[in-house]
Structure formats: C-alpha cells, structure tokens
Tab-separated table of C-alpha atoms in Angstrom:
chain	number	residue	atom	x	y	z
A	1	UNK	CA	75.561	107.774	109.339
A	2	UNK	CA	78.040	105.512	109.824
A	3	UNK	CA	81.378	106.678	111.390
A	4	UNK	CA	84.019	107.568	109.304
A	5	UNK	CA	87.178	105.260	109.215
A	6	UNK	CA	89.947	108.000	109.383
A	7	UNK	CA	93.736	107.945	109.534
A	8	UNK	CA	96.610	109.324	108.161
A	9	UNK	CA	98.572	108.278	104.685
A	10	UNK	CA	102.524	109.540	104.623
A	11	UNK	CA	103.548	109.801	101.079
A	12	UNK	CA	107.822	109.275	101.284
A	13	UNK	CA	110.335	109.258	98.443
A	14	UNK	CA	113.769	107.948	100.275
A	15	UNK	CA	117.435	107.861	98.247
A	16	UNK	CA	121.146	107.052	99.587
A	17	UNK	CA	119.037	106.325	103.162
A	18	UNK	CA	117.624	110.029	103.306
A	19	UNK	CA	113.662	110.270	103.247
A	20	UNK	CA	111.895	112.936	102.266
A	21	UNK	CA	108.340	113.443	103.688
A	22	UNK	CA	106.141	114.397	100.921
A	23	UNK	CA	102.847	115.026	102.470
A	24	UNK	CA	100.797	114.046	104.902
A	25	UNK	CA	96.911	113.567	104.374
A	26	UNK	CA	94.071	113.348	106.832
A	27	UNK	CA	92.010	110.035	105.654
A	28	UNK	CA	88.351	109.228	105.722
A	29	UNK	CA	87.005	105.423	104.554
A	30	UNK	CA	88.875	102.862	104.041
A	31	UNK	CA	91.136	102.752	100.504
A	32	UNK	CA	90.354	100.171	97.652
A	33	UNK	CA	90.682	96.714	98.627
A	34	UNK	CA	93.089	94.253	97.717
A	35	UNK	CA	94.113	93.392	95.574
A	36	UNK	CA	93.900	97.159	93.975
A	37	UNK	CA	96.268	98.149	97.058
A	38	UNK	CA	96.074	102.018	95.723
A	39	UNK	CA	96.241	104.846	98.074
A	40	UNK	CA	92.172	106.382	96.572
A	41	UNK	CA	90.407	107.011	99.552
A	42	UNK	CA	87.443	107.948	99.613
A	43	UNK	CA	88.335	111.267	101.153
A	44	UNK	CA	91.556	113.175	102.227
A	45	UNK	CA	92.936	116.673	103.399
A	46	UNK	CA	96.494	117.579	103.668
A	47	UNK	CA	97.555	118.364	107.149
A	48	UNK	CA	100.940	120.483	107.775
A	49	UNK	CA	104.621	119.024	108.523
A	50	UNK	CA	104.599	119.519	111.581
A	51	UNK	CA	102.026	118.183	114.934
A	52	UNK	CA	102.232	116.390	117.657
A	53	UNK	CA	100.330	113.935	116.023
A	54	UNK	CA	102.106	114.459	112.539
A	55	UNK	CA	105.143	114.183	113.897
A	56	UNK	CA	104.352	110.855	115.695
A	57	UNK	CA	103.419	109.202	112.344
A	58	UNK	CA	106.622	110.540	110.913
A	59	UNK	CA	108.639	108.691	113.388
A	60	UNK	CA	105.915	105.121	112.776
A	61	UNK	CA	106.788	105.629	109.090
A	62	UNK	CA	110.458	106.485	108.784
A	63	UNK	CA	110.854	103.861	111.570
A	64	UNK	CA	109.573	101.618	109.309
A	65	UNK	CA	111.958	102.388	106.156
A	66	UNK	CA	114.782	102.510	108.098
A	67	UNK	CA	113.888	99.137	109.303
A	68	UNK	CA	112.802	97.734	106.195
A	69	UNK	CA	115.612	98.593	104.320
A	70	UNK	CA	113.655	100.777	101.952
A	71	UNK	CA	114.899	100.597	98.302
A	72	UNK	CA	115.052	104.614	97.014
A	73	UNK	CA	111.979	105.504	95.581
A	74	UNK	CA	108.238	107.180	96.631
A	75	UNK	CA	106.097	104.809	99.132
A	76	UNK	CA	103.207	105.509	100.846
A	77	UNK	CA	102.524	104.390	104.736
A	78	UNK	CA	98.463	103.566	105.809
A	79	UNK	CA	98.301	104.205	109.781
A	80	UNK	CA	95.704	104.358	111.311
A	81	UNK	CA	94.561	106.517	114.685
A	82	UNK	CA	92.593	105.744	117.640
A	83	UNK	CA	92.836	106.300	121.259
A	84	UNK	CA	95.232	103.590	121.593
A	85	UNK	CA	98.189	106.188	119.012
A	86	UNK	CA	99.373	105.465	115.680
A	87	UNK	CA	99.958	102.490	114.002
A	88	UNK	CA	101.058	100.822	110.633
A	89	UNK	CA	99.185	99.150	108.605
A	90	UNK	CA	100.653	99.248	105.017
A	91	UNK	CA	104.250	100.345	103.975
A	92	UNK	CA	104.437	99.696	100.071
A	93	UNK	CA	106.496	101.222	97.100
A	94	UNK	CA	105.542	103.021	94.228
A	95	UNK	CA	103.821	106.581	94.147
A	96	UNK	CA	100.720	107.983	95.553
A	97	UNK	CA	97.597	107.878	94.063
A	98	UNK	CA	96.938	110.709	91.147
A	99	UNK	CA	94.917	113.088	92.808
A	100	UNK	CA	97.084	113.223	95.833
A	101	UNK	CA	99.917	113.627	93.712
A	102	UNK	CA	97.647	116.076	91.900
A	103	UNK	CA	96.483	117.814	94.605
A	104	UNK	CA	100.189	117.600	96.779
A	105	UNK	CA	101.881	119.357	93.525
A	106	UNK	CA	98.931	122.120	94.155
A	107	UNK	CA	99.242	122.883	96.977
A	108	UNK	CA	103.199	122.678	98.109
A	109	UNK	CA	105.403	123.970	95.109
A	110	UNK	CA	106.158	120.104	94.491
A	111	UNK	CA	104.804	116.500	95.322
A	112	UNK	CA	105.854	113.053	96.035
A	113	UNK	CA	106.735	112.457	91.608
A	114	UNK	CA	109.309	116.437	91.922
A	115	UNK	CA	111.442	114.515	94.049
A	116	UNK	CA	111.229	111.411	93.125
A	117	UNK	CA	112.426	112.967	90.011
A	118	UNK	CA	114.926	114.944	91.936
A	119	UNK	CA	116.695	112.179	93.742
A	120	UNK	CA	117.090	110.261	90.209
A	121	UNK	CA	118.404	113.855	88.482
A	122	UNK	CA	120.888	114.642	91.561
A	123	UNK	CA	121.067	112.478	94.907
A	124	UNK	CA	123.187	115.080	96.338
A	125	UNK	CA	120.594	117.962	95.851
A	126	UNK	CA	118.222	115.442	97.085
A	127	UNK	CA	119.883	115.061	100.206
A	128	UNK	CA	119.978	118.530	101.094
A	129	UNK	CA	117.317	119.118	101.217
A	130	UNK	CA	115.122	116.077	101.881
A	131	UNK	CA	115.056	117.250	105.588
A	132	UNK	CA	113.262	120.362	105.114
A	133	UNK	CA	109.528	120.239	106.611
A	134	UNK	CA	107.445	121.285	103.418
A	135	UNK	CA	105.228	124.285	104.360
A	136	UNK	CA	101.814	124.908	103.180
A	137	UNK	CA	101.115	127.258	100.226
A	138	UNK	CA	97.377	126.276	99.171
A	139	UNK	CA	94.972	124.757	101.631
A	140	UNK	CA	94.131	121.112	99.617
A	141	UNK	CA	91.069	117.865	99.945
A	142	UNK	CA	89.788	115.239	97.855
A	143	UNK	CA	86.329	114.115	97.941
A	144	UNK	CA	85.362	110.917	95.663
A	145	UNK	CA	81.520	110.183	95.173
A	146	UNK	CA	79.694	107.017	96.737
A	147	UNK	CA	77.949	107.077	92.959
A	148	UNK	CA	79.952	104.362	90.762
A	149	UNK	CA	81.864	106.542	88.041
A	150	UNK	CA	81.335	109.415	90.406
A	151	UNK	CA	84.636	111.592	89.502
A	152	UNK	CA	86.363	113.133	92.394
A	153	UNK	CA	86.170	116.808	93.821
A	154	UNK	CA	89.199	118.367	94.792
A	155	UNK	CA	89.343	121.360	96.909
A	156	UNK	CA	92.548	123.590	95.978
A	157	UNK	CA	92.021	127.425	97.977
A	158	UNK	CA	94.882	129.816	100.006
A	159	UNK	CA	92.180	129.793	103.285
A	160	UNK	CA	92.096	126.688	105.445
A	161	UNK	CA	88.832	127.730	106.477
A	162	UNK	CA	87.054	127.522	102.899
A	163	UNK	CA	88.410	123.743	102.395
A	164	UNK	CA	88.051	123.523	105.699
A	165	UNK	CA	84.109	125.122	105.511
A	166	UNK	CA	83.888	122.415	101.763
A	167	UNK	CA	85.091	119.351	102.690
A	168	UNK	CA	83.049	118.990	105.467
A	169	UNK	CA	80.226	119.753	104.067
A	170	UNK	CA	81.319	116.672	101.074
A	171	UNK	CA	81.730	114.627	103.931
A	172	UNK	CA	78.633	115.389	105.896
A	173	UNK	CA	75.961	115.083	102.201
A	174	UNK	CA	77.566	112.243	100.736
A	175	UNK	CA	77.874	113.845	97.245
A	176	UNK	CA	80.613	115.846	96.017
A	177	UNK	CA	79.331	119.408	93.560
A	178	UNK	CA	81.468	121.194	92.086
A	179	UNK	CA	83.261	124.026	93.574
A	180	UNK	CA	84.026	127.609	92.014
A	181	UNK	CA	87.787	128.066	90.576
A	182	UNK	CA	90.318	128.766	93.580
A	183	UNK	CA	91.615	132.649	93.760
A	184	UNK	CA	94.647	133.252	92.159
A	185	UNK	CA	97.489	132.103	93.606
A	186	UNK	CA	101.010	134.506	92.896
A	187	UNK	CA	103.671	132.017	92.644
A	188	UNK	CA	106.056	134.714	94.182
A	189	UNK	CA	107.099	132.345	97.492
A	190	UNK	CA	109.263	132.287	100.325
A	191	UNK	CA	108.389	128.469	100.034
A	192	UNK	CA	111.443	126.563	98.778
A	193	UNK	CA	111.119	122.862	96.657
A	194	UNK	CA	112.562	120.916	93.912
C-alpha cells in the first residue's frame, strides 16, 4: 500500500479585516488536480480548533490572508505538514467543498457558508464573534471511495473514538461502506454560533 499524503485544509471567512477560522481538516491524499481547484480530498477528518499544529497552521493562513490583502468572503487554504513544519501550498477564494461544508455545519452548528452569510448580513456581529474558536459539537470525517462514481461516506458522531475507528477502517480498506445513522443529538448546547 502506498503511503498517504497528508496535510491540513483550513476554511475561513474574512470581513473588514476580521477573519473567522471555520474548520480545520486533516486531509489524506491529493486534492483534485488542475484545472479543478476545488478542495475535495479523498479523505478528511475535522480537528479541534486548538492544538499546537492547528495554532501554527492558523497563524500561517492568517498571515497569508493579511499579506495578500484578502478580499471579504470565504477562502480555503491547503497546507503541507511534515518533519520540516507547516507550509502554505494554496490559498483560494470561495466556499469549500460541498461535503466539507455539510460536515462542518453538522459538527460545529455553523460552517463556512453560515459565517459568510453572517458577514454579509451583519458585519458588526461577524467581527464581534470572528475570533472565538469553534467548538466541536460532534466529530466528523469523510472518505471517498477509489472507484469512479463512488459517493463519499460521511461519518458524524458525538464520540471521537467512533469516528476515528470508522475513518481509519475506511482509509485502510480503500472501500468506504455505509454507516448506521448517528445517535440523536440534542440541539441544547453551550456552543455559540451564528
């Protein structure tokens, strides 16, 4: 089995000089090749907002956004991670891959699309909330099968070990399979989101 290429994928929304980190994904495999510049990866696992690697990656992305004078709106960044550190590979404007958008909303309560809508409709509320780190309400991952036309398998669960076990099994087998429905999730949460 060939080694997996790994990195990070970070989705953000910018408005009036404020930046919201919407989701940080550990990605496996290479994204779609040019000219398709989407952020659809063969596999992605949602990471907590805080952690040494995540903090370093976020600082790298935010510095690039400030340096390039990022326009208001959503953006996605691809980063490599290896023994030498973290390096920005690509920064592009626009919404993230549809699967990552859906999973981000399911796991966090609000994702890049919702934060972009808040930035458009109420810039002051966006700026006031943009710096708060997101909190995982559920764990999430996606794996796309190697077969052409094979749809992605979404894994969303309240328990990290359930998602990690399923995600790892799908990565190793190369053949995602359907998952049972997730357990009910109470919408009563201490998390704040738009």
